[in-house]
């Protein structure tokens, strides 16, 4: 992978971990996150696993759907170094 591709993968993995962490802290099931984000439970599981087929858009929208703010996402990204 190029440096840019590796950075992209790192960002996706950081967002995937943030989704799982926030979901667990809010005591939500994957099915509840799916409903809030307009997705499906298997798709949420794929997001949390860092599946390469999951879009960055869906990750970000799902985080926002469960209460994350742009500042929260900035902190996740800043902390990945």
Backbone as a chain_set.jsonl record, in Angstrom:
{"seq": "XXXXXXXXXXXXXXXXXXXXXXXXXXXXXXXXXXXXXXXXXXXXXXXXXXXXXXXXXXXXXXXXXXXXXXXXXXXXXXXXX", "coords": {"N": [[0.837, -1.192, 0.0], [0.388, 2.259, -0.658], [1.59, 5.227, 1.018], [-0.538, 6.992, 1.283], [-2.745, 5.31, 0.892], [-2.433, 3.619, 3.083], [-2.801, 5.441, 5.16], [-5.498, 6.07, 4.743], [-6.706, 3.597, 5.297], [-5.995, 3.386, 7.988], [-7.477, 5.515, 9.067], [-10.11, 4.639, 8.572], [-10.137, 2.341, 10.186], [-9.782, 3.488, 12.706], [-12.166, 4.94, 12.928], [-13.977, 2.827, 12.843], [-13.377, 1.497, 15.242], [-14.063, 3.534, 16.983], [-16.812, 3.641, 16.569], [-17.676, 1.153, 17.59], [-16.828, 1.422, 20.281], [-18.284, 3.709, 21.151], [-20.904, 2.77, 20.753], [-20.99, 0.648, 22.585], [-20.554, 2.031, 24.991], [-22.885, 3.481, 25.115], [-24.635, 1.525, 25.562], [-25.949, 0.261, 23.415], [-27.33, -2.013, 21.037], [-26.063, -3.702, 18.1], [-28.142, -3.895, 16.302], [-29.8, -1.797, 17.11], [-28.175, 0.407, 16.526], [-28.077, 0.08, 13.786], [-30.753, 0.571, 13.078], [-30.993, 3.278, 13.817], [-29.146, 4.393, 12.074], [-30.123, 3.775, 9.634], [-29.46, 1.356, 8.418], [-28.315, -2.062, 8.373], [-28.113, -4.747, 10.8], [-26.072, -6.714, 10.222], [-24.449, -5.141, 8.591], [-23.586, -3.165, 10.366], [-22.029, -4.774, 12.026], [-20.051, -5.409, 10.183], [-18.981, -2.868, 9.793], [-17.88, -2.342, 12.33], [-15.957, -4.281, 12.39], [-14.155, -3.355, 10.626], [-14.371, -3.866, 7.935], [-13.447, -3.855, 4.531], [-15.312, -3.244, 2.587], [-17.068, -1.438, 3.578], [-18.194, 1.882, 3.462], [-16.629, 5.069, 3.999], [-18.418, 7.102, 4.338], [-20.724, 5.798, 5.381], [-19.718, 4.925, 7.838], [-19.186, 7.391, 9.133], [-21.742, 8.604, 9.094], [-23.113, 6.764, 10.688], [-21.807, 7.038, 13.141], [-22.545, 9.702, 13.728], [-25.285, 9.265, 13.93], [-25.514, 7.972, 16.346], [-24.895, 9.872, 18.139], [-22.339, 11.06, 18.057], [-20.199, 13.882, 17.61], [-18.864, 16.328, 15.258], [-16.515, 17.257, 16.483], [-15.922, 15.09, 18.17], [-15.23, 13.158, 16.274], [-12.99, 14.387, 15.163], [-11.257, 14.233, 17.337], [-10.911, 11.472, 17.508], [-9.568, 10.998, 15.11], [-7.305, 12.571, 15.458], [-6.091, 11.264, 17.519], [-5.062, 8.931, 16.479], [-2.432, 8.737, 15.759]], "CA": [[0.0, 0.0, 0.0], [1.086, 3.537, -0.624], [1.406, 5.948, 2.28], [-1.898, 7.553, 1.288], [-3.689, 4.203, 1.091], [-2.287, 3.166, 4.469], [-3.438, 6.461, 6.001], [-6.936, 5.906, 4.576], [-7.076, 2.393, 6.049], [-5.874, 3.727, 9.412], [-8.618, 6.364, 9.424], [-11.298, 3.784, 8.624], [-10.056, 1.482, 11.367], [-10.012, 4.326, 13.887], [-13.606, 5.226, 12.985], [-14.647, 1.566, 13.175], [-13.198, 1.292, 16.68], [-14.851, 4.566, 17.666], [-18.216, 3.237, 16.486], [-17.897, 0.074, 18.57], [-16.652, 1.969, 21.626], [-19.422, 4.584, 21.459], [-22.09, 1.915, 20.85], [-20.942, -0.081, 23.853], [-20.719, 2.998, 26.089], [-24.289, 3.9, 25.153], [-25.409, 0.298, 25.766], [-26.772, -0.001, 22.245], [-27.017, -3.208, 20.266], [-25.786, -3.417, 16.695], [-29.439, -3.707, 15.64], [-30.268, -0.441, 17.423], [-27.365, 1.325, 15.725], [-28.528, -0.082, 12.406], [-32.027, 1.28, 12.927], [-30.728, 4.713, 13.88], [-28.337, 4.806, 10.923], [-30.777, 3.373, 8.385], [-28.654, 0.287, 7.842], [-28.695, -3.376, 8.891], [-27.212, -5.237, 11.847], [-24.846, -7.277, 9.658], [-23.615, -4.053, 8.087], [-22.939, -2.56, 11.536], [-20.967, -5.709, 12.41], [-18.972, -5.225, 9.21], [-18.342, -1.584, 10.092], [-17.082, -2.479, 13.539], [-14.835, -5.171, 12.08], [-13.25, -2.678, 9.708], [-14.489, -4.479, 6.613], [-13.053, -2.925, 3.467], [-16.45, -2.888, 1.73], [-17.836, -0.38, 4.242], [-17.76, 3.216, 3.03], [-16.339, 6.065, 5.026], [-19.678, 7.819, 4.524], [-21.587, 5.042, 6.288], [-19.11, 4.981, 9.167], [-19.39, 8.721, 9.714], [-23.186, 8.783, 9.334], [-23.491, 5.919, 11.82], [-21.31, 7.703, 14.348], [-23.421, 10.842, 13.994], [-26.61, 8.753, 14.305], [-25.525, 7.571, 17.758], [-24.584, 11.001, 18.995], [-21.001, 11.645, 17.917], [-20.142, 15.216, 17.018], [-17.651, 16.51, 14.457], [-15.37, 17.34, 17.398], [-15.601, 13.727, 18.596], [-14.52, 12.51, 15.171], [-11.674, 15.009, 15.072], [-10.441, 13.672, 18.415], [-10.568, 10.097, 17.109], [-8.558, 11.06, 14.059], [-6.082, 13.155, 16.014], [-5.499, 10.294, 18.425], [-4.626, 7.706, 15.807], [-1.01, 8.81, 15.394]], "C": [[0.875, 1.247, 0.0], [0.838, 4.194, 0.734], [-0.005, 6.506, 2.389], [-2.936, 6.463, 1.525], [-3.632, 3.699, 2.534], [-2.956, 4.154, 5.436], [-4.956, 6.328, 5.939], [-7.426, 4.706, 5.382], [-7.025, 2.685, 7.547], [-7.051, 4.571, 9.896], [-9.883, 5.515, 9.544], [-11.289, 2.898, 9.858], [-10.288, 2.269, 12.651], [-11.493, 4.646, 14.035], [-14.397, 3.971, 13.352], [-14.555, 1.293, 14.676], [-14.021, 2.299, 17.473], [-16.338, 4.21, 17.659], [-18.515, 2.168, 17.535], [-17.83, 0.619, 19.995], [-17.847, 2.82, 22.033], [-20.695, 3.759, 21.623], [-22.118, 1.209, 22.201], [-21.137, 0.85, 25.046], [-22.166, 3.444, 26.236], [-25.226, 2.714, 25.37], [-26.404, 0.048, 24.639], [-26.359, -1.323, 21.61], [-26.661, -2.784, 18.833], [-27.092, -3.178, 15.936], [-29.989, -2.307, 15.9], [-29.48, 0.605, 16.63], [-27.82, 1.268, 14.268], [-29.821, 0.681, 12.158], [-31.804, 2.784, 12.907], [-30.004, 5.23, 12.641], [-28.985, 4.462, 9.584], [-29.999, 2.292, 7.652], [-29.16, -1.045, 8.378], [-27.688, -3.815, 9.948], [-25.966, -5.881, 11.255], [-23.89, -6.2, 9.12], [-22.898, -3.34, 9.236], [-21.805, -3.465, 12.01], [-19.771, -5.57, 11.471], [-18.229, -3.91, 9.454], [-17.396, -1.729, 11.268], [-15.86, -3.368, 13.327], [-13.831, -4.533, 11.13], [-13.259, -3.263, 8.315], [-14.219, -3.459, 5.516], [-14.208, -2.502, 2.57], [-17.294, -1.751, 2.316], [-17.288, 0.985, 3.816], [-17.495, 4.115, 4.232], [-17.62, 6.839, 5.356], [-20.571, 7.098, 5.532], [-21.023, 5.044, 7.709], [-19.407, 6.312, 9.855], [-20.866, 8.949, 10.023], [-23.651, 7.968, 10.535], [-23.006, 6.513, 13.137], [-22.184, 8.898, 14.706], [-24.79, 10.37, 14.486], [-26.664, 8.346, 15.772], [-24.92, 8.654, 18.66], [-23.191, 11.588, 18.906], [-21.117, 13.019, 17.26], [-18.92, 15.304, 16.107], [-16.395, 16.616, 15.331], [-14.944, 15.966, 17.905], [-14.797, 13.011, 17.511], [-13.126, 13.089, 14.991], [-10.734, 14.451, 16.138], [-10.007, 12.245, 18.084], [-9.437, 10.14, 16.093], [-7.238, 11.613, 14.57], [-5.348, 12.142, 16.9], [-4.94, 9.053, 17.781], [-3.148, 7.675, 15.496], [-0.163, 8.005, 16.301]], "O": [[1.957, 1.27, 0.586], [-0.023, 3.758, 1.498], [-0.599, 6.494, 3.467], [-3.895, 6.665, 2.27], [-4.664, 3.391, 3.131], [-3.596, 3.749, 6.406], [-5.632, 6.457, 6.96], [-8.445, 4.79, 6.068], [-7.917, 2.274, 8.29], [-7.558, 4.368, 10.999], [-10.639, 5.655, 10.505], [-12.321, 2.724, 10.506], [-10.922, 1.769, 13.581], [-12.023, 4.625, 15.146], [-15.379, 4.05, 14.09], [-15.54, 0.903, 15.303], [-14.605, 1.964, 18.503], [-17.04, 4.454, 18.641], [-19.493, 2.271, 18.277], [-18.689, 0.307, 20.82], [-18.368, 2.67, 23.138], [-21.484, 4.016, 22.532], [-23.148, 1.179, 22.874], [-21.815, 0.49, 26.008], [-22.623, 3.749, 27.338], [-26.448, 2.865, 25.365], [-27.551, -0.328, 24.877], [-25.189, -1.703, 21.643], [-26.927, -1.656, 18.42], [-27.139, -2.349, 15.027], [-30.579, -1.698, 15.008], [-30.053, 1.57, 16.125], [-27.932, 2.299, 13.605], [-29.962, 1.36, 11.141], [-32.369, 3.485, 12.067], [-30.221, 6.363, 12.211], [-28.461, 4.814, 8.527], [-29.892, 2.308, 6.426], [-30.314, -1.145, 8.793], [-26.56, -3.323, 9.991], [-24.871, -5.615, 11.751], [-22.67, -6.349, 9.195], [-21.738, -2.953, 9.099], [-20.732, -2.976, 12.361], [-18.621, -5.608, 11.908], [-17.006, -3.847, 9.336], [-16.247, -1.291, 11.21], [-14.849, -3.216, 14.011], [-12.776, -5.107, 10.86], [-12.267, -3.17, 7.592], [-14.709, -2.331, 5.573], [-14.099, -1.501, 1.861], [-18.134, -1.174, 1.624], [-16.078, 1.21, 3.813], [-18.057, 3.94, 5.313], [-17.867, 7.186, 6.511], [-21.115, 7.728, 6.438], [-21.777, 5.155, 8.676], [-19.825, 6.347, 11.012], [-21.204, 9.437, 11.101], [-24.488, 8.427, 11.313], [-23.726, 6.489, 14.135], [-22.525, 9.084, 15.874], [-25.389, 11.001, 15.357], [-27.733, 8.368, 16.382], [-24.496, 8.387, 19.784], [-22.888, 12.539, 19.625], [-22.019, 13.271, 16.461], [-18.035, 14.451, 16.174], [-15.333, 16.118, 14.956], [-13.752, 15.699, 18.055], [-13.806, 12.341, 17.802], [-12.182, 12.356, 14.696], [-9.554, 14.223, 15.872], [-8.869, 11.86, 18.35], [-8.461, 9.398, 16.209], [-6.171, 11.164, 14.152], [-4.122, 12.175, 17.006], [-4.393, 8.196, 18.474], [-2.652, 6.66, 15.007], [1.055, 7.96, 16.13]]}, "num_chains": 1, "name": "protein.A"}
